[in-house]
Short mmCIF file of C-alpha atoms and ligand atoms in Angstrom, two decimals:
data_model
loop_
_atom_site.label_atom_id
_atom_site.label_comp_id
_atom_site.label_asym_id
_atom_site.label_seq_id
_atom_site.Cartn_x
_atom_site.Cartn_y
_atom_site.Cartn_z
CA UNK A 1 2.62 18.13 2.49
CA UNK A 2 0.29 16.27 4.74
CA UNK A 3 -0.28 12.46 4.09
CA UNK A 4 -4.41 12.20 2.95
CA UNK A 5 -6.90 9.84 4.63
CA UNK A 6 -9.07 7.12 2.76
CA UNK A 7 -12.50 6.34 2.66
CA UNK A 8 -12.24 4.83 6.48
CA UNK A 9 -10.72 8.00 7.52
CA UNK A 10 -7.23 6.64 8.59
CA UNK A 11 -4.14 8.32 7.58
CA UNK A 12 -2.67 6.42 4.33
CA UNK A 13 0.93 6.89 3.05
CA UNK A 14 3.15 7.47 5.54
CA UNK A 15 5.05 4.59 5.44
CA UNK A 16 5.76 4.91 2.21
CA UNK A 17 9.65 5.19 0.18
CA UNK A 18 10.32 9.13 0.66
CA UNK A 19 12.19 10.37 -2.67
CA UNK A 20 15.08 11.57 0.04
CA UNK A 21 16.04 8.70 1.02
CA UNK A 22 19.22 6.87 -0.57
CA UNK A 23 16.99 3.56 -1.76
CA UNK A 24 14.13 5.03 -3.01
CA UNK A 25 15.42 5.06 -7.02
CA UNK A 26 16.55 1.71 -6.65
CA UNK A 27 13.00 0.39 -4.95
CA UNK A 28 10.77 2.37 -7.12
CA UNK A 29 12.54 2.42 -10.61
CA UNK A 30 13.61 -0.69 -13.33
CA UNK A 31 17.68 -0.32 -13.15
CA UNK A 32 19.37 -0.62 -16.47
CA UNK A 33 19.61 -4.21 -17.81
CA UNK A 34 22.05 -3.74 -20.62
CA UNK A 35 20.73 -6.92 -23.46
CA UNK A 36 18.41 -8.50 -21.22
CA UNK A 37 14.58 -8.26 -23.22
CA UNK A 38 13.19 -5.91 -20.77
CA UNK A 39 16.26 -3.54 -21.68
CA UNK A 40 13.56 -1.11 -22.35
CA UNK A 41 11.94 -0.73 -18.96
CA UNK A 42 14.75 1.10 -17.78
CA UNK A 43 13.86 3.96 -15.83
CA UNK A 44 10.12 2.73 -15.77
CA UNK A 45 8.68 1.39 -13.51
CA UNK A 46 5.63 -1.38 -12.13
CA UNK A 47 2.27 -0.40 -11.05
CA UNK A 48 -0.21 -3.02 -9.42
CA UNK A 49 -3.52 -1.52 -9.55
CA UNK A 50 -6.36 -3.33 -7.74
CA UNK A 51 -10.28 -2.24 -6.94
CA UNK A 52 -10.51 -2.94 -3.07
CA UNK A 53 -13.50 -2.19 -1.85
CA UNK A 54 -14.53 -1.04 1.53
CA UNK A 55 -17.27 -2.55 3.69
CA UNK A 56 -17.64 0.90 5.31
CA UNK A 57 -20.70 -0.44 7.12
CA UNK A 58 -18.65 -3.27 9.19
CA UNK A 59 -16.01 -1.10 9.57
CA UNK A 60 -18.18 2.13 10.81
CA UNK A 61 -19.56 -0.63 13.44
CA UNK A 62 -16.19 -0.73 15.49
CA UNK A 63 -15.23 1.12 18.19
CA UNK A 64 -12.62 3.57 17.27
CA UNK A 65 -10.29 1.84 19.58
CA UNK A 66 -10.54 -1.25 17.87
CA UNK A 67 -9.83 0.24 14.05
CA UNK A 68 -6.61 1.28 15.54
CA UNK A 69 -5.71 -1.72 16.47
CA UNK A 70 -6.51 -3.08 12.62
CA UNK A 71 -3.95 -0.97 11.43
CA UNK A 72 -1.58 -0.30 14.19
CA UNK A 73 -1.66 3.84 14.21
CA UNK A 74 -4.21 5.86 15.78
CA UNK A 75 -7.21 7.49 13.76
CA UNK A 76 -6.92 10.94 14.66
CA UNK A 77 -3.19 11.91 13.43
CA UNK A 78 -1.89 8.71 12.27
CA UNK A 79 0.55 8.08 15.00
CA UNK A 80 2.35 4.34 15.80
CA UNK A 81 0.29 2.85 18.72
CA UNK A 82 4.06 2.39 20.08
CA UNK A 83 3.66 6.28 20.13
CA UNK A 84 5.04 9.54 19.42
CA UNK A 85 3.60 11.50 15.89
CA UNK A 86 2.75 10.02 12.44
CA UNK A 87 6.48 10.13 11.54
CA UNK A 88 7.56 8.47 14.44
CA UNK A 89 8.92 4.78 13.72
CA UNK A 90 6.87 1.90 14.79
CA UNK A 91 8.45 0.38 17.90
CA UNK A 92 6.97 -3.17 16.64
CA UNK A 93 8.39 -4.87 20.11
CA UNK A 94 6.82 -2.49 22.52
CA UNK A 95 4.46 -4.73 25.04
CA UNK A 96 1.79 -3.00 27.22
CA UNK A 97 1.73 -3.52 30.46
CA UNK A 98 -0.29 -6.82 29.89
CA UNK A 99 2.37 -7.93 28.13
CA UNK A 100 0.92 -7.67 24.55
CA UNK A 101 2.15 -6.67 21.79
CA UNK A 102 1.07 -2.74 21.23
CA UNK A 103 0.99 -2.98 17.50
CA UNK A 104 -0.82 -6.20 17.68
CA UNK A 105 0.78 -9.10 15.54
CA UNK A 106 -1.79 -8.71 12.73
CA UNK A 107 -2.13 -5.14 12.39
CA UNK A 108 -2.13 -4.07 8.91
CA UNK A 109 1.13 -1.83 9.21
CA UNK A 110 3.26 -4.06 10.69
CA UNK A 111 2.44 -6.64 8.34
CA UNK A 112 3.12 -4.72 5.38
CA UNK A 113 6.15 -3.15 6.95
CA UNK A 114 9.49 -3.39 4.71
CA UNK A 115 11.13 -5.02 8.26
CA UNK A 116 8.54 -7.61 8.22
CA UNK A 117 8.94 -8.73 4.66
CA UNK A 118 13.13 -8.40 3.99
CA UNK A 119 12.52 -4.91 3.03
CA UNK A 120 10.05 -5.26 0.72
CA UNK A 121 8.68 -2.01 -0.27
CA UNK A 122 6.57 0.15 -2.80
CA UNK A 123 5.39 3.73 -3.35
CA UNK A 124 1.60 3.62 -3.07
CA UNK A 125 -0.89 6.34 -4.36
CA UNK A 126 -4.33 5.19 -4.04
CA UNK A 127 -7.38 6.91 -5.24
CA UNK A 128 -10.75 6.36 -3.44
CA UNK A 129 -13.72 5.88 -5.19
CA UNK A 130 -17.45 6.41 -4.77
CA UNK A 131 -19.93 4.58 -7.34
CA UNK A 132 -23.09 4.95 -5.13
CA UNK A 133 -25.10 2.28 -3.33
CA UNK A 134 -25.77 -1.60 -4.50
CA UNK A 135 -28.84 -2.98 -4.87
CA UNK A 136 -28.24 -4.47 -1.21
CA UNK A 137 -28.29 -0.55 0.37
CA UNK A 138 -23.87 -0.56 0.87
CA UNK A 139 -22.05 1.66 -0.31
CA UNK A 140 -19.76 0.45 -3.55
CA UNK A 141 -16.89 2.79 -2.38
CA UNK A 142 -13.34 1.73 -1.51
CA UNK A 143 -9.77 2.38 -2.55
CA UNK A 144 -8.07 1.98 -6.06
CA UNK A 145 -4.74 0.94 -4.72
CA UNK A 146 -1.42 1.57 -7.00
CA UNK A 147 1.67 0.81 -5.83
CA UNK A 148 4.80 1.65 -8.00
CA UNK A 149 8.01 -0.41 -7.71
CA UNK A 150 11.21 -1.51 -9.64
CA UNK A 151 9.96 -5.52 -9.12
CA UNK A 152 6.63 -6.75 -8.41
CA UNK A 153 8.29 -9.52 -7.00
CA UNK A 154 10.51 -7.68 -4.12
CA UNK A 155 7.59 -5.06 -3.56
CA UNK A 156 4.06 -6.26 -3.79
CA UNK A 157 3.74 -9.60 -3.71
CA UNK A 158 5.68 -10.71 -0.62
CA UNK A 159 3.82 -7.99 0.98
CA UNK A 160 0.34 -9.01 -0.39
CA UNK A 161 1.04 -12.94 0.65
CA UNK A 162 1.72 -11.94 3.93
CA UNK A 163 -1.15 -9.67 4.10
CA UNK A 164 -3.86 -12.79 2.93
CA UNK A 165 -2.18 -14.88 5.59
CA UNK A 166 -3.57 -12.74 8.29
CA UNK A 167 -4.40 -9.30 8.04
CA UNK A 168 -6.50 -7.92 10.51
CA UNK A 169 -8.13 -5.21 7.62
CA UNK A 170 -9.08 -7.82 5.55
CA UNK A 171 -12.31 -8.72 7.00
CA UNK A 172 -13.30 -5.07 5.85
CA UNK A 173 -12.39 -5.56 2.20
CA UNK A 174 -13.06 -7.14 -0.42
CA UNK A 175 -10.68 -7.26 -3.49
CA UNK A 176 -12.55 -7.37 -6.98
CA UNK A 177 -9.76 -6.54 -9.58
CA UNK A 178 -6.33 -6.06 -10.40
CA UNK A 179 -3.39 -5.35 -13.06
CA UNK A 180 -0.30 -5.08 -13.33
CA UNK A 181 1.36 -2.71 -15.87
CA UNK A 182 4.74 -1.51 -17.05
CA UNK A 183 5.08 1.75 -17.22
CA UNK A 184 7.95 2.78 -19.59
CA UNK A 185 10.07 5.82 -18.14
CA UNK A 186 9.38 9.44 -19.15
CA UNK A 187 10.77 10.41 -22.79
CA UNK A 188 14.39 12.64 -23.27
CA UNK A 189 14.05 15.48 -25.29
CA UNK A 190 13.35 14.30 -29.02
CA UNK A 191 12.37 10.78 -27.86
CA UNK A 192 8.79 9.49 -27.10
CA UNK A 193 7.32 7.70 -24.24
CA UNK A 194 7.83 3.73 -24.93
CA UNK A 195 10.30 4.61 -28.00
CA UNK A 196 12.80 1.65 -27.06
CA UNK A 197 10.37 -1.02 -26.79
CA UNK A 198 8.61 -0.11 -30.46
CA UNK A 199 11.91 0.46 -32.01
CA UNK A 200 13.87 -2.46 -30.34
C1 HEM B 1 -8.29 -0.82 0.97
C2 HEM B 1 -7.15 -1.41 1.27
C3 HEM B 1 -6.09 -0.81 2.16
C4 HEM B 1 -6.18 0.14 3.13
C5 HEM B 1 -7.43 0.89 3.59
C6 HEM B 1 -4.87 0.35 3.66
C7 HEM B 1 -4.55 1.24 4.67
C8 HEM B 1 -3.29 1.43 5.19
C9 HEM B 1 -2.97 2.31 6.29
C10 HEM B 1 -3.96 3.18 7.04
C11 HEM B 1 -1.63 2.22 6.51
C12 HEM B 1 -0.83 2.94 7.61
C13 HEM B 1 -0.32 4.26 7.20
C14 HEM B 1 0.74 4.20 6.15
O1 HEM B 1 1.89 3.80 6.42
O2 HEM B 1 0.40 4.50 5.01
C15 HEM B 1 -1.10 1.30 5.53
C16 HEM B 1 0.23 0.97 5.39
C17 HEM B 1 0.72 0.14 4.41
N1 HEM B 1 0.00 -0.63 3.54
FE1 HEM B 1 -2.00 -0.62 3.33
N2 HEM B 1 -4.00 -0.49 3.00
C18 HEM B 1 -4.71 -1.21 2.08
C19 HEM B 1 -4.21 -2.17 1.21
C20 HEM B 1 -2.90 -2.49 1.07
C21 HEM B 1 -2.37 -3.45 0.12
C22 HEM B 1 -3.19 -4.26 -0.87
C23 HEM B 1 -1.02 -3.45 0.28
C24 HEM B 1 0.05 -4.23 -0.46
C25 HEM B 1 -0.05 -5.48 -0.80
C26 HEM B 1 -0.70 -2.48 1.32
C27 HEM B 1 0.57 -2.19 1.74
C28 HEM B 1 0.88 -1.29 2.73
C29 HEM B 1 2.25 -0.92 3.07
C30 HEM B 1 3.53 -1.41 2.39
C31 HEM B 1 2.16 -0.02 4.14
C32 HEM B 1 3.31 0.69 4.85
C33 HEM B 1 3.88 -0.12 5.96
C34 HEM B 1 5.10 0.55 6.55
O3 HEM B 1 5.93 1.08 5.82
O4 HEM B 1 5.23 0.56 7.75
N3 HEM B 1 -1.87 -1.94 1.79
N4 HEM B 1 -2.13 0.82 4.75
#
């Protein structure tokens, strides 16, 4: 399936855990904790859910060549700047021939990458949103960002640190709420959804 594009028309998921890969139970879902109190978790998992939204008008002000540099990828397919096609690994050393970094050192995906973070990852599925225009004439549109992951503490918050230290997107957002929630796993046959925590 192709990967869908957000409000500022870039190319969003496809860094994200694939369900192939060997990790992706283990970063996504709450392993079994036999006696510990969140016993009940397991096979559940963590969303953090926050309202970013998108100053569309700042960001529809730069050059295309310049919002690719924000995140990293190009606009049109999603590609690394390092090159090749969206599924093509970032090469986050590659240097131009000015001797600058190609993905530059605050672009948005390199940031957030697992390899900058100790492999810190999460399986995000954002919905955008569109609530019309503010009394100031912008648009109050932007992204409702979930990310899903076994610990909020080895997915999104080393990542989200790192990104308010210096991440070149951020002067294009602005963050006005968040949550985190557990999400108990699905329910066996006879059993029903959140059963072992009101039972326990
Ligand atoms: C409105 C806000 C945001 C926008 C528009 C945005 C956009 C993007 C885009 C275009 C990519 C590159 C394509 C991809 O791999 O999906 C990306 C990657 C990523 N973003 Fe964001 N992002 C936002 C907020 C966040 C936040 C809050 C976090 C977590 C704290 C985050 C974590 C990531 C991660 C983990 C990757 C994948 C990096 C990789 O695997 O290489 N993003 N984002």
């Amino acid at each position: 399936p192709m990967t869908t594009r957000n409000l500022m028309g870039q190319i969003d998921g496809t860094g994200n855990p694939k369900a192939s890969e060997e990790d992706f139970d283990r970063r996504v879902f709450v392993p079994a904790s036999p006696g510990k109190p969140q016993e009940w978790m397991e096979g559940g998992s963590y969303a953090v859910v926050r309202r970013i939204r998108m100053l569309l008008d700042d960001w529809e002000k730069l050059p295309v060549e310049r919002q690719e540099r924000v995140i990293g990828r190009r606009k049109a397919d999603g590609a690394p700047l390092s090159g090749g096609t969206e599924t093509t690994e970032m090469d986050l050393d590659k240097a131009g021939p000015d001797g600058r970094l190609v993905i530059p050192d605050n672009a948005h995906a390199r940031i957030s990458s697992p390899e900058e973070n100790g492999g810190a990852a999460m399986l995000r599925r954002p919905f955008s949103y569109h609530d019309g225009i503010t009394e100031d004439g912008t648009p109050d549109a932007g992204l409702l960002f979930i990310c899903w992951q076994a610990d909020p503490f080895r997915g999104f918050v080393p990542v989200q640190r790192k990104l308010d230290r210096g991440d070149a997107l951020s002067p294009f957002l602005r963050h006005e709420a968040s949550g985190v929630f557990a999400v108990p796993g699905g329910a066996a046959e006879g059993e029903y959804v959140g059963q072992r925590l009101l039972e326990s």
